[in-house]
Short mmCIF file of C-alpha atoms and ligand atoms in Angstrom, two decimals:
data_model
loop_
_atom_site.label_atom_id
_atom_site.label_comp_id
_atom_site.label_asym_id
_atom_site.label_seq_id
_atom_site.Cartn_x
_atom_site.Cartn_y
_atom_site.Cartn_z
CA MET A 63 163.40 1.74 0.05
CA ASP A 64 162.88 1.05 -3.66
CA LEU A 65 159.64 -0.73 -4.49
CA PRO A 66 160.13 -4.24 -5.88
CA PHE A 67 159.30 -5.06 -9.49
CA ALA A 68 155.79 -6.26 -10.32
CA GLU A 69 153.82 -7.16 -13.45
CA SER A 70 152.50 -4.34 -15.64
CA TRP A 71 149.00 -5.91 -15.64
CA LYS A 72 146.44 -7.51 -13.34
CA ILE A 73 144.42 -10.68 -13.99
CA LYS A 74 140.80 -10.56 -15.18
CA MET A 75 140.13 -14.18 -16.16
CA ILE A 76 141.56 -17.50 -14.96
CA GLU A 77 141.63 -21.10 -16.23
CA PRO A 78 141.90 -23.94 -13.68
CA ILE A 79 144.79 -26.41 -14.02
CA ARG A 80 145.08 -29.80 -12.33
CA LYS A 81 147.80 -31.86 -10.72
CA SER A 82 148.08 -35.61 -11.29
CA ALA A 83 149.74 -38.60 -9.60
CA ARG A 84 153.04 -40.04 -10.76
CA ILE A 85 151.46 -43.43 -11.40
CA GLU A 86 148.96 -41.77 -13.79
CA ARG A 87 151.70 -39.89 -15.57
CA GLU A 88 153.70 -43.08 -16.08
CA GLN A 89 150.74 -44.64 -17.86
CA TRP A 90 149.96 -41.55 -19.96
CA LEU A 91 153.55 -41.19 -21.04
CA LYS A 92 153.80 -44.84 -22.04
CA GLU A 93 150.66 -44.42 -24.15
CA ALA A 94 152.28 -41.32 -25.71
CA HIS A 95 155.37 -43.39 -26.69
CA TYR A 96 157.47 -41.10 -24.48
CA ASN A 97 156.80 -38.18 -26.81
CA VAL A 98 155.30 -35.27 -24.85
CA PHE A 99 153.68 -33.87 -28.02
CA GLN A 100 151.44 -36.96 -27.91
CA LEU A 101 150.15 -36.23 -24.38
CA LYS A 102 146.69 -34.84 -23.76
CA ALA A 103 146.98 -31.25 -22.50
CA GLU A 104 144.59 -32.06 -19.65
CA HIS A 105 147.25 -34.45 -18.33
CA VAL A 106 149.73 -31.59 -18.00
CA TYR A 107 149.97 -29.44 -14.86
CA ILE A 108 152.28 -26.64 -16.04
CA ASP A 109 152.64 -26.53 -19.81
CA LEU A 110 155.94 -25.13 -21.06
CA ILE A 111 155.98 -27.00 -24.36
CA THR A 112 155.84 -23.70 -26.24
CA ASP A 113 155.26 -19.99 -25.98
CA SER A 114 153.48 -20.14 -29.34
CA GLY A 115 149.77 -19.36 -29.35
CA THR A 116 149.64 -19.97 -25.60
CA GLY A 117 149.78 -16.38 -24.33
CA ALA A 118 146.94 -14.60 -22.54
CA MET A 119 145.28 -11.87 -24.60
CA SER A 120 144.58 -8.49 -23.05
CA ASP A 121 141.13 -6.98 -22.44
CA ARG A 122 141.76 -4.70 -25.44
CA GLN A 123 142.48 -7.71 -27.64
CA TRP A 124 139.32 -9.52 -26.47
CA ALA A 125 137.29 -6.36 -27.04
CA SER A 126 138.66 -6.07 -30.58
CA LEU A 127 137.39 -9.58 -31.40
CA MET A 128 133.81 -8.32 -31.13
CA ILE A 129 134.28 -5.80 -33.91
CA GLY A 130 136.05 -8.07 -36.38
CA ASP A 131 134.99 -7.59 -39.98
CA GLU A 132 134.38 -11.04 -41.47
CA SER A 133 133.98 -9.87 -45.09
CA TYR A 134 135.62 -12.27 -47.52
CA ALA A 135 137.42 -9.52 -49.40
CA GLY A 136 138.62 -6.09 -48.27
CA ALA A 137 137.72 -6.47 -44.58
CA THR A 138 138.43 -3.41 -42.42
CA SER A 139 140.18 -5.80 -39.99
CA PHE A 140 142.79 -6.52 -42.67
CA PHE A 141 143.46 -2.84 -43.26
CA LYS A 142 143.75 -2.17 -39.52
CA MET A 143 146.27 -4.98 -39.21
CA LYS A 144 148.15 -3.87 -42.31
CA GLU A 145 148.40 -0.31 -41.02
CA THR A 146 149.85 -1.50 -37.68
CA ILE A 147 152.37 -3.71 -39.47
CA ASN A 148 153.33 -0.86 -41.84
CA LYS A 149 153.93 1.42 -38.87
CA ILE A 150 155.94 -1.02 -36.75
CA THR A 151 158.04 -2.60 -39.51
CA GLY A 152 158.14 -0.05 -42.33
CA PHE A 153 157.15 -2.79 -44.82
CA LYS A 154 154.38 -1.68 -47.17
CA TYR A 155 153.18 -5.02 -48.61
CA VAL A 156 151.42 -7.34 -46.16
CA LEU A 157 150.06 -10.81 -46.86
CA PRO A 158 148.26 -12.62 -44.03
CA THR A 159 148.78 -16.36 -43.42
CA HIS A 160 147.35 -18.63 -40.76
CA GLN A 161 150.68 -19.01 -38.91
CA GLY A 162 154.44 -18.65 -39.30
CA ARG A 163 155.19 -21.84 -41.21
CA ALA A 164 152.41 -20.97 -43.64
CA ALA A 165 154.19 -17.69 -44.35
CA GLU A 166 157.36 -19.72 -44.95
CA ASN A 167 155.50 -22.13 -47.22
CA VAL A 168 153.98 -19.35 -49.33
CA LEU A 169 157.17 -17.30 -49.68
CA PHE A 170 159.59 -20.22 -50.07
CA SER A 171 157.34 -21.71 -52.78
CA CYS A 172 158.23 -18.60 -54.77
CA LEU A 173 161.89 -18.24 -53.82
CA VAL A 174 163.50 -21.61 -52.96
CA LYS A 175 164.56 -24.14 -55.59
CA ALA A 176 166.25 -27.55 -55.36
CA GLY A 177 169.99 -27.14 -54.81
CA ASP A 178 169.69 -23.65 -53.29
CA TYR A 179 171.58 -22.58 -50.15
CA ILE A 180 169.85 -20.45 -47.49
CA PRO A 181 172.38 -19.12 -44.98
CA GLY A 182 171.67 -17.19 -41.78
CA ASN A 183 171.82 -17.79 -38.05
CA SER A 184 170.00 -20.93 -36.78
CA GLN A 185 166.91 -21.67 -38.84
CA PHE A 186 163.96 -22.86 -36.77
CA ASP A 187 162.76 -26.42 -37.48
CA THR A 188 159.78 -25.41 -39.63
CA THR A 189 162.02 -23.07 -41.61
CA LYS A 190 164.60 -25.80 -42.03
CA GLY A 191 161.77 -28.19 -42.97
CA HIS A 192 160.50 -25.82 -45.67
CA ILE A 193 164.03 -25.46 -47.05
CA GLU A 194 165.07 -29.11 -46.91
CA SER A 195 161.75 -30.46 -48.21
CA ARG A 196 162.48 -28.39 -51.34
CA LYS A 197 165.85 -30.16 -51.58
CA ALA A 198 167.70 -26.98 -50.67
CA PHE A 199 170.23 -26.53 -47.83
CA ALA A 200 169.78 -24.50 -44.63
CA ILE A 201 173.21 -23.22 -43.54
CA ASP A 202 173.59 -22.21 -39.89
CA CYS A 203 176.24 -19.48 -39.56
CA THR A 204 175.57 -18.66 -35.89
CA ILE A 205 178.67 -17.64 -33.91
CA ASP A 206 180.52 -20.64 -32.42
CA GLU A 207 180.25 -19.15 -28.93
CA ALA A 208 176.52 -20.02 -28.92
CA LEU A 209 177.47 -23.68 -28.52
CA ASP A 210 179.18 -23.00 -25.18
CA THR A 211 176.21 -22.72 -22.84
CA GLN A 212 178.24 -21.38 -19.92
CA LEU A 213 179.68 -18.42 -21.80
CA GLU A 214 177.87 -15.14 -20.95
CA LEU A 215 177.56 -13.00 -24.08
CA PRO A 216 174.93 -10.32 -24.69
CA PHE A 217 174.11 -11.36 -28.27
CA LYS A 218 174.61 -15.08 -28.60
CA GLY A 219 172.13 -15.27 -31.49
CA ASN A 220 174.46 -13.34 -33.82
CA VAL A 221 175.58 -14.40 -37.26
CA ASP A 222 179.29 -15.09 -37.75
CA ILE A 223 179.97 -12.64 -40.56
CA ARG A 224 183.02 -14.55 -41.77
CA LYS A 225 181.12 -17.83 -42.02
CA LEU A 226 178.34 -16.04 -43.89
CA GLU A 227 180.71 -14.42 -46.35
CA LYS A 228 182.36 -17.77 -47.07
CA ILE A 229 178.98 -19.26 -48.03
CA LEU A 230 178.11 -16.19 -50.09
CA ILE A 231 181.35 -16.63 -52.06
CA GLU A 232 181.12 -20.42 -52.43
CA HIS A 233 177.46 -20.67 -53.45
CA ASN A 234 176.70 -17.19 -54.72
CA GLU A 235 174.52 -18.16 -57.67
CA LYS A 236 172.51 -20.57 -55.55
CA ILE A 237 171.54 -18.20 -52.75
CA PRO A 238 168.06 -16.65 -53.15
CA PHE A 239 168.20 -14.78 -49.80
CA ILE A 240 169.75 -14.67 -46.33
CA ILE A 241 167.47 -15.44 -43.37
CA ILE A 242 168.00 -14.06 -39.88
CA THR A 243 165.87 -15.39 -37.03
CA VAL A 244 165.19 -12.85 -34.28
CA THR A 245 165.50 -13.94 -31.57
CA ASN A 246 167.53 -17.05 -32.40
CA ASN A 247 165.19 -19.69 -30.95
CA THR A 248 167.32 -22.76 -31.60
CA ALA A 249 170.41 -21.21 -29.96
CA GLY A 250 168.39 -20.57 -26.81
CA GLY A 251 166.12 -17.59 -27.50
CA GLN A 252 169.28 -15.54 -27.84
CA PRO A 253 169.12 -12.04 -29.37
CA VAL A 254 170.88 -10.64 -32.41
CA SER A 255 172.49 -7.22 -31.98
CA MET A 256 171.63 -4.20 -34.11
CA GLN A 257 175.27 -4.04 -35.11
CA ASN A 258 175.15 -7.61 -36.37
CA LEU A 259 171.93 -6.95 -38.32
CA ARG A 260 173.65 -3.94 -39.86
CA GLU A 261 176.74 -5.98 -40.79
CA VAL A 262 174.65 -8.77 -42.35
CA ASN A 263 172.79 -6.16 -44.37
CA LYS A 264 176.03 -4.62 -45.58
CA LEU A 265 177.37 -8.00 -46.65
CA ALA A 266 174.08 -8.86 -48.35
CA LYS A 267 174.27 -5.62 -50.35
CA LYS A 268 177.86 -6.42 -51.36
CA TYR A 269 176.71 -9.75 -52.82
CA ASN A 270 173.37 -8.36 -54.03
CA LYS A 271 171.23 -10.69 -51.89
CA PRO A 272 168.00 -9.81 -50.12
CA VAL A 273 167.65 -10.33 -46.35
CA LEU A 274 164.60 -11.95 -44.78
CA PHE A 275 163.87 -11.82 -41.06
CA ASP A 276 162.09 -14.73 -39.40
CA SER A 277 160.52 -12.31 -36.95
CA ALA A 278 158.55 -14.50 -34.52
CA ARG A 279 160.15 -12.80 -31.49
CA PHE A 280 161.38 -9.52 -32.94
CA ALA A 281 159.96 -7.44 -30.05
CA GLU A 282 161.85 -9.50 -27.47
CA ASN A 283 164.96 -9.00 -29.61
CA ALA A 284 164.35 -5.24 -29.54
CA TYR A 285 164.07 -5.35 -25.73
CA PHE A 286 167.53 -6.93 -25.48
CA ILE A 287 168.96 -4.33 -27.86
CA LYS A 288 167.57 -1.60 -25.61
CA LYS A 289 168.98 -3.23 -22.47
CA ARG A 290 172.33 -4.46 -23.77
CA GLU A 291 173.52 -2.45 -26.76
CA LYS A 292 175.28 0.89 -26.62
CA ASP A 293 173.24 3.87 -27.86
CA TYR A 294 169.82 2.19 -27.56
CA ALA A 295 168.97 2.66 -23.87
CA ASP A 296 166.98 5.83 -24.53
CA LYS A 297 165.18 4.61 -27.64
CA THR A 298 161.64 3.23 -27.49
CA ILE A 299 161.00 -0.38 -28.46
CA LYS A 300 159.05 0.83 -31.49
CA GLU A 301 161.99 2.97 -32.63
CA ILE A 302 164.33 0.00 -32.24
CA CYS A 303 161.97 -2.28 -34.19
CA ARG A 304 161.77 0.24 -37.02
CA GLU A 305 165.54 0.38 -37.26
CA MET A 306 165.88 -3.43 -37.11
CA PHE A 307 163.57 -3.82 -40.09
CA THR A 308 165.49 -1.29 -42.16
CA TYR A 309 168.18 -3.99 -42.38
CA ALA A 310 165.77 -6.46 -44.01
CA ASP A 311 163.88 -6.63 -47.28
CA GLY A 312 161.06 -8.71 -45.90
CA MET A 313 159.83 -10.77 -42.98
CA THR A 314 157.89 -13.89 -42.19
CA MET A 315 156.01 -13.72 -38.91
CA SER A 316 154.49 -16.21 -36.55
CA ALA A 317 152.10 -13.85 -34.75
CA LYS A 318 151.50 -16.58 -32.15
CA LYS A 319 154.59 -15.34 -30.32
CA ASP A 320 155.23 -11.61 -30.15
CA ALA A 321 151.78 -10.53 -31.36
CA ILE A 322 150.26 -12.62 -28.52
CA VAL A 323 147.44 -14.23 -30.51
CA ASN A 324 146.45 -17.88 -30.48
CA MET A 325 146.72 -18.18 -34.25
CA GLY A 326 148.00 -15.96 -37.04
CA GLY A 327 150.93 -14.91 -39.17
CA PHE A 328 151.96 -12.87 -42.17
CA ILE A 329 154.55 -11.99 -44.77
CA ALA A 330 155.58 -8.33 -45.08
CA THR A 331 158.04 -6.86 -47.55
CA ASN A 332 159.06 -3.87 -49.60
CA ILE A 333 159.92 -6.03 -52.63
CA GLU A 334 156.94 -5.75 -54.94
CA GLU A 335 157.94 -8.81 -56.93
CA TRP A 336 157.99 -11.01 -53.79
CA TYR A 337 154.54 -9.74 -52.87
CA GLU A 338 153.12 -10.30 -56.36
CA GLN A 339 154.44 -13.87 -56.48
CA ALA A 340 153.43 -14.64 -52.89
CA LYS A 341 149.88 -13.41 -53.51
CA VAL A 342 149.35 -16.18 -56.06
CA LYS A 343 150.68 -18.92 -53.74
CA GLY A 344 148.85 -17.37 -50.79
CA ILE A 345 145.51 -17.69 -52.54
CA ILE A 346 146.15 -21.36 -53.32
CA PHE A 347 147.43 -22.34 -49.87
CA GLU A 348 145.88 -19.90 -47.41
CA GLY A 349 142.93 -17.94 -48.77
CA TYR A 350 142.20 -14.60 -50.33
CA ILE A 351 144.86 -11.91 -49.90
CA THR A 352 142.97 -9.90 -47.28
CA TYR A 353 142.48 -12.78 -44.84
CA GLY A 354 144.94 -15.59 -45.74
CA GLY A 355 143.73 -18.17 -43.22
CA MET A 356 142.70 -15.74 -40.50
CA ASN A 357 139.31 -14.55 -39.27
CA GLY A 358 138.63 -10.82 -39.34
CA ARG A 359 138.46 -10.86 -35.54
CA ASP A 360 141.85 -12.58 -35.32
CA MET A 361 143.42 -9.87 -37.49
CA ASN A 362 142.00 -7.26 -35.09
CA ALA A 363 143.49 -9.03 -32.08
CA LEU A 364 146.80 -9.38 -33.90
CA ALA A 365 146.95 -5.64 -34.59
CA VAL A 366 146.26 -4.78 -30.94
CA GLY A 367 148.69 -7.46 -29.68
CA LEU A 368 151.48 -6.23 -31.90
CA ASP A 369 150.97 -2.66 -30.76
CA GLU A 370 150.87 -3.61 -27.05
CA ASN A 371 153.82 -5.96 -27.18
CA THR A 372 156.10 -3.39 -28.76
CA GLU A 373 155.81 -1.37 -25.54
CA PHE A 374 158.59 -1.61 -22.98
CA GLU A 375 156.52 -2.44 -19.87
CA ASN A 376 154.92 -5.50 -21.41
CA LEU A 377 158.25 -6.89 -22.58
CA GLU A 378 159.96 -6.09 -19.30
CA THR A 379 157.30 -8.01 -17.36
CA ARG A 380 157.75 -10.97 -19.66
CA ILE A 381 161.50 -11.14 -19.75
CA LYS A 382 161.87 -10.55 -16.02
CA GLN A 383 159.84 -13.72 -15.48
CA ILE A 384 162.32 -15.71 -17.56
CA GLU A 385 165.13 -14.13 -15.51
CA TYR A 386 163.32 -15.08 -12.31
CA LEU A 387 163.20 -18.74 -13.30
CA ALA A 388 166.88 -18.51 -14.27
CA SER A 389 167.75 -17.11 -10.83
CA ARG A 390 166.00 -20.05 -9.14
CA LEU A 391 167.95 -22.49 -11.32
CA ASP A 392 171.18 -20.67 -10.42
CA GLU A 393 170.40 -21.32 -6.76
CA PHE A 394 170.35 -25.07 -7.52
CA GLU A 395 173.33 -24.83 -9.92
CA ILE A 396 171.37 -26.33 -12.81
CA PRO A 397 173.18 -25.59 -16.11
CA TYR A 398 171.29 -23.75 -18.88
CA GLN A 399 172.14 -21.64 -21.91
CA ARG A 400 173.49 -18.42 -20.41
CA PRO A 401 172.37 -15.70 -20.25
CA ALA A 402 168.65 -16.56 -20.03
CA GLY A 403 166.90 -16.08 -23.38
CA GLY A 404 163.83 -14.07 -24.27
CA HIS A 405 161.11 -16.70 -24.28
CA ALA A 406 162.52 -19.73 -22.56
CA ILE A 407 165.16 -21.38 -20.45
CA PHE A 408 167.19 -24.00 -22.30
CA ILE A 409 168.59 -26.63 -19.93
CA ASP A 410 171.92 -28.08 -21.07
CA ALA A 411 170.82 -31.71 -20.81
CA PRO A 412 174.16 -33.48 -21.51
CA LYS A 413 175.66 -31.48 -18.61
CA VAL A 414 172.87 -32.74 -16.32
CA LEU A 415 172.52 -36.37 -17.44
CA ILE A 416 176.22 -37.05 -17.78
CA ASN A 417 175.70 -40.82 -17.78
CA VAL A 418 173.29 -40.85 -20.73
CA PRO A 419 175.17 -41.15 -24.06
CA LYS A 420 174.23 -38.80 -26.89
CA GLU A 421 172.88 -41.73 -28.93
CA GLU A 422 170.25 -42.14 -26.20
CA PHE A 423 169.07 -38.50 -26.38
CA PRO A 424 169.80 -36.84 -23.00
CA ALA A 425 167.44 -33.86 -23.53
CA GLN A 426 164.52 -36.07 -24.45
CA THR A 427 165.30 -38.21 -21.39
CA LEU A 428 165.31 -35.12 -19.17
CA THR A 429 162.02 -33.95 -20.72
CA VAL A 430 160.47 -37.30 -19.78
CA GLU A 431 161.93 -37.19 -16.25
CA LEU A 432 160.54 -33.68 -15.59
CA TYR A 433 157.07 -34.69 -16.72
CA LEU A 434 157.16 -37.80 -14.53
CA GLU A 435 158.41 -35.74 -11.58
CA ALA A 436 155.70 -33.07 -11.54
CA GLY A 437 153.51 -33.09 -14.67
CA ILE A 438 155.53 -30.24 -16.18
CA ARG A 439 155.83 -30.40 -19.96
CA GLY A 440 158.88 -28.89 -21.61
CA CYS A 441 160.20 -30.03 -24.95
CA GLU A 442 163.39 -31.24 -26.54
CA ILE A 443 165.26 -28.78 -28.75
CA GLY A 444 168.16 -31.04 -29.45
CA TYR A 445 169.31 -34.16 -31.24
CA ILE A 446 165.84 -35.46 -32.06
CA LEU A 447 164.60 -32.10 -33.34
CA ALA A 448 167.80 -31.72 -35.41
CA ASP A 449 166.53 -34.57 -37.67
CA ARG A 450 168.88 -36.67 -39.77
CA ASP A 451 171.31 -35.26 -42.29
CA PRO A 452 169.36 -35.29 -45.58
CA VAL A 453 172.32 -36.78 -47.46
CA THR A 454 173.97 -39.24 -45.04
CA ARG A 455 170.76 -40.01 -43.03
CA GLU A 456 172.90 -39.96 -39.86
CA ASN A 457 171.61 -38.34 -36.68
CA ARG A 458 172.93 -34.77 -36.30
CA PHE A 459 174.74 -34.46 -32.99
CA GLY A 460 176.61 -31.24 -33.81
CA CYS A 461 174.13 -28.95 -32.03
CA ASN A 462 173.23 -28.33 -28.43
CA ASP A 463 170.88 -30.80 -26.78
CA PHE A 464 168.41 -28.75 -24.78
CA LEU A 465 165.36 -29.30 -22.66
CA ARG A 466 163.46 -26.09 -23.44
CA LEU A 467 161.12 -24.61 -20.87
CA ALA A 468 159.18 -22.08 -22.97
CA ILE A 469 157.20 -19.62 -20.92
CA PRO A 470 153.82 -18.56 -22.35
CA ARG A 471 153.24 -14.80 -22.25
CA ARG A 472 151.16 -13.45 -19.34
CA THR A 473 149.95 -16.97 -18.45
CA TYR A 474 151.74 -18.30 -15.37
CA THR A 475 152.89 -16.57 -12.18
CA ASN A 476 156.28 -16.73 -10.50
CA ASN A 477 154.80 -19.29 -8.09
CA HIS A 478 154.49 -21.61 -11.08
CA MET A 479 158.12 -20.84 -11.89
CA ASP A 480 159.04 -21.91 -8.34
CA VAL A 481 157.30 -25.25 -8.87
CA VAL A 482 159.19 -25.73 -12.14
CA ALA A 483 162.54 -24.89 -10.53
CA VAL A 484 162.04 -27.25 -7.57
CA ALA A 485 160.77 -30.09 -9.76
CA LEU A 486 163.86 -29.74 -11.90
CA LYS A 487 166.04 -29.66 -8.79
CA ASN A 488 164.52 -32.96 -7.65
CA VAL A 489 165.47 -34.54 -10.99
CA PHE A 490 168.88 -32.87 -10.83
CA ASP A 491 169.50 -34.33 -7.35
CA ARG A 492 169.08 -37.87 -8.68
CA ARG A 493 170.84 -37.24 -12.00
CA ASN A 494 173.65 -39.71 -11.37
CA SER A 495 171.23 -42.58 -11.01
CA ILE A 496 169.80 -41.92 -14.50
CA THR A 497 172.09 -43.97 -16.70
CA ARG A 498 169.96 -44.91 -19.69
CA GLY A 499 168.01 -42.79 -22.15
CA MET A 500 165.67 -43.43 -25.06
CA SER A 501 165.78 -45.18 -28.43
CA ILE A 502 163.70 -44.39 -31.50
CA GLU A 503 161.10 -46.97 -32.52
CA TRP A 504 159.53 -45.00 -35.39
CA GLU A 505 160.20 -41.60 -36.95
CA ALA A 506 158.96 -39.40 -39.81
CA GLU A 507 161.35 -38.26 -42.54
CA VAL A 508 161.29 -34.54 -41.59
CA MET A 509 160.30 -32.80 -38.36
CA ARG A 510 160.31 -36.14 -36.62
CA HIS A 511 160.06 -34.75 -33.09
CA PHE A 512 156.32 -34.12 -33.35
CA THR A 513 155.39 -37.74 -34.03
CA VAL A 514 158.43 -39.81 -33.06
CA LYS A 515 157.74 -42.99 -31.08
CA LEU A 516 160.34 -43.74 -28.42
CA LYS A 517 161.28 -46.54 -26.08
CA ARG A 518 162.75 -46.12 -22.60
CA LEU A 519 165.97 -48.07 -22.27
N1 LIG B 146 160.07 -19.28 -36.72
C1 LIG B 146 160.42 -19.40 -35.43
C2 LIG B 146 161.67 -18.73 -34.93
C3 LIG B 146 159.63 -20.15 -34.56
O1 LIG B 146 160.00 -20.28 -33.29
C4 LIG B 146 158.46 -20.76 -35.06
C5 LIG B 146 157.60 -21.55 -34.20
C6 LIG B 146 158.12 -20.59 -36.41
C7 LIG B 146 158.96 -19.83 -37.21
C8 LIG B 146 156.90 -21.20 -37.02
O2 LIG B 146 155.76 -20.53 -36.62
O3 LIG B 146 154.44 -22.21 -35.30
O4 LIG B 146 153.38 -20.14 -36.25
O5 LIG B 146 154.06 -21.98 -37.73
N2 LIG B 146 157.96 -21.93 -33.06
C9 LIG B 146 157.18 -22.62 -32.08
C10 LIG B 146 158.05 -22.98 -30.92
C11 LIG B 146 156.34 -23.73 -32.59
O6 LIG B 146 157.58 -23.72 -30.05
O7 LIG B 146 159.18 -22.50 -30.83
P1 LIG B 146 154.34 -21.26 -36.45
#
C-alpha cells in the first residue's frame, strides 16, 4: 500500500489560540463596524484574513536572525540576501523595501505619471492604489474565463494576449511598462503559464515595453507550472523560477508571502536606469540602499526563506493543504473559484447568498456570517475591495465577489481546515434565510476595504 502524503516538516514551537462565544463575537463585530480588519486578532479563532506575513519561519530562518548584521551601510546580511535573489531570479540590481507596496511606491514614483496606462493581468489592490493615486489607469487584461468560477482551467491567471495588444496599440505612448502578477491573487490565486509569460514578453518586445512581475507568490506559480504545464515536470522549482524571470525586466516583491518572513520586500531588475532612479526614491521613502526598511536579521531570514520555499517539498506541502480544504468544500458542494488556487480558497459568494443583491455586498456578508458562526476570519476580495471607478465614482461590480480564505504558510493543520469547512457548511445550510446584506456608512477614497464602516441591513 502506498504511504499517504504528509507534511515535509515537523513542529518545534506552538502558539495557543482561543475560541469565543457567538454572543461575544456579535458585540466585537458591531464594535468593528462589520469590518473584519477592525477586529482584534485575539478575538479570532482561526485567522485566514491573509497569507501575508503570517507564515511560520523554519528553524534555519530563526537561527539566521541571530547572526544578522545591523550595520547601517553595507551589511553582510544585505549581500547575502542580494546573492540569493540574484541566483533565484537572475536580476542583478536589488533594492530592499519594507514590504511589497513599498517596492511599488518606490518604483512607481519613478515610472508612473498622470494619464499613463498600466496593463497586465489583475493588479492587486495596493498595486492598483499606487497606479490610480498617481492618476494613471490600471488595465486588467486577464482572460475572460477567470470570471467563470466553475470552469476548470490550469492557468486561469493568464493574460488575454489580444486584449493586451489592443491596449498597447491604443495607448502606446502612455504605457511605461506591463505588469504581470504571479500568481494572480485577485482572480483567485490562479497561476500564469510559462507559455503566457513568454507570449507577453514577445508582445512587449514588439511594442518596446518593459515587463514587470509583481512576484509575491512566484514560487507557488512555479509549482503549478511544474505540475500542469507540458515539458516542466522534470524541472526543479528553481529552474522554473529562473526561466520565468527571463521573461521580465524587473520585479517587485512582497517577501511576506513566498519568502515566508513576517515583514520585507524588494525591487530587483536588470535595467540599470530603473535601479538608479529607484535608489533615490528608496532612500527618501525607505532607508539607505542596503537595508531599505528592513533589519539586517530580517534580510537574513528572507534569504533563507526564499531559498527554502523554492524547493518542491515545501511548496507541495503548502498547496496540498489548500487542495485538502477544497476537497472538504466539494463534499458540501460549496462553490469556489476552481481549481483551488495557490494560497487561498475563494468562495463565490453571489452563488452562495443568492438572495443578497450585489448592492448589498454578498461576499462581505458571507465574511461576517463565517466570523459569527465560528470566529473564523476570512476577507472580502470583491465589490468593496474593487473600490469606486475613479471617474464615475460608481461601485465596480464587474469583478468576482469572493470571500477569500487565505491559508498562512506552515501555520495551521488540516484539523483547522476541517473546522473551517464545517463552519462554512453550517452557513451554507442556512443560506436561503440570509436575505439582506450590508450598506456602507463611511469609506475612504482608495483602498476603502481596510477602514470601511458598514451597517447590517
Ligand atoms: N502584490 C500582491 C499580488 C499582493 O498579494 C500583495 C499583498 C502585494 C502586492 C502588496 O504587498 O502587503 O507586502 O505590501 N497582499 C496581501 C494579501 C496583503 O492579503 O493578499 P505587501
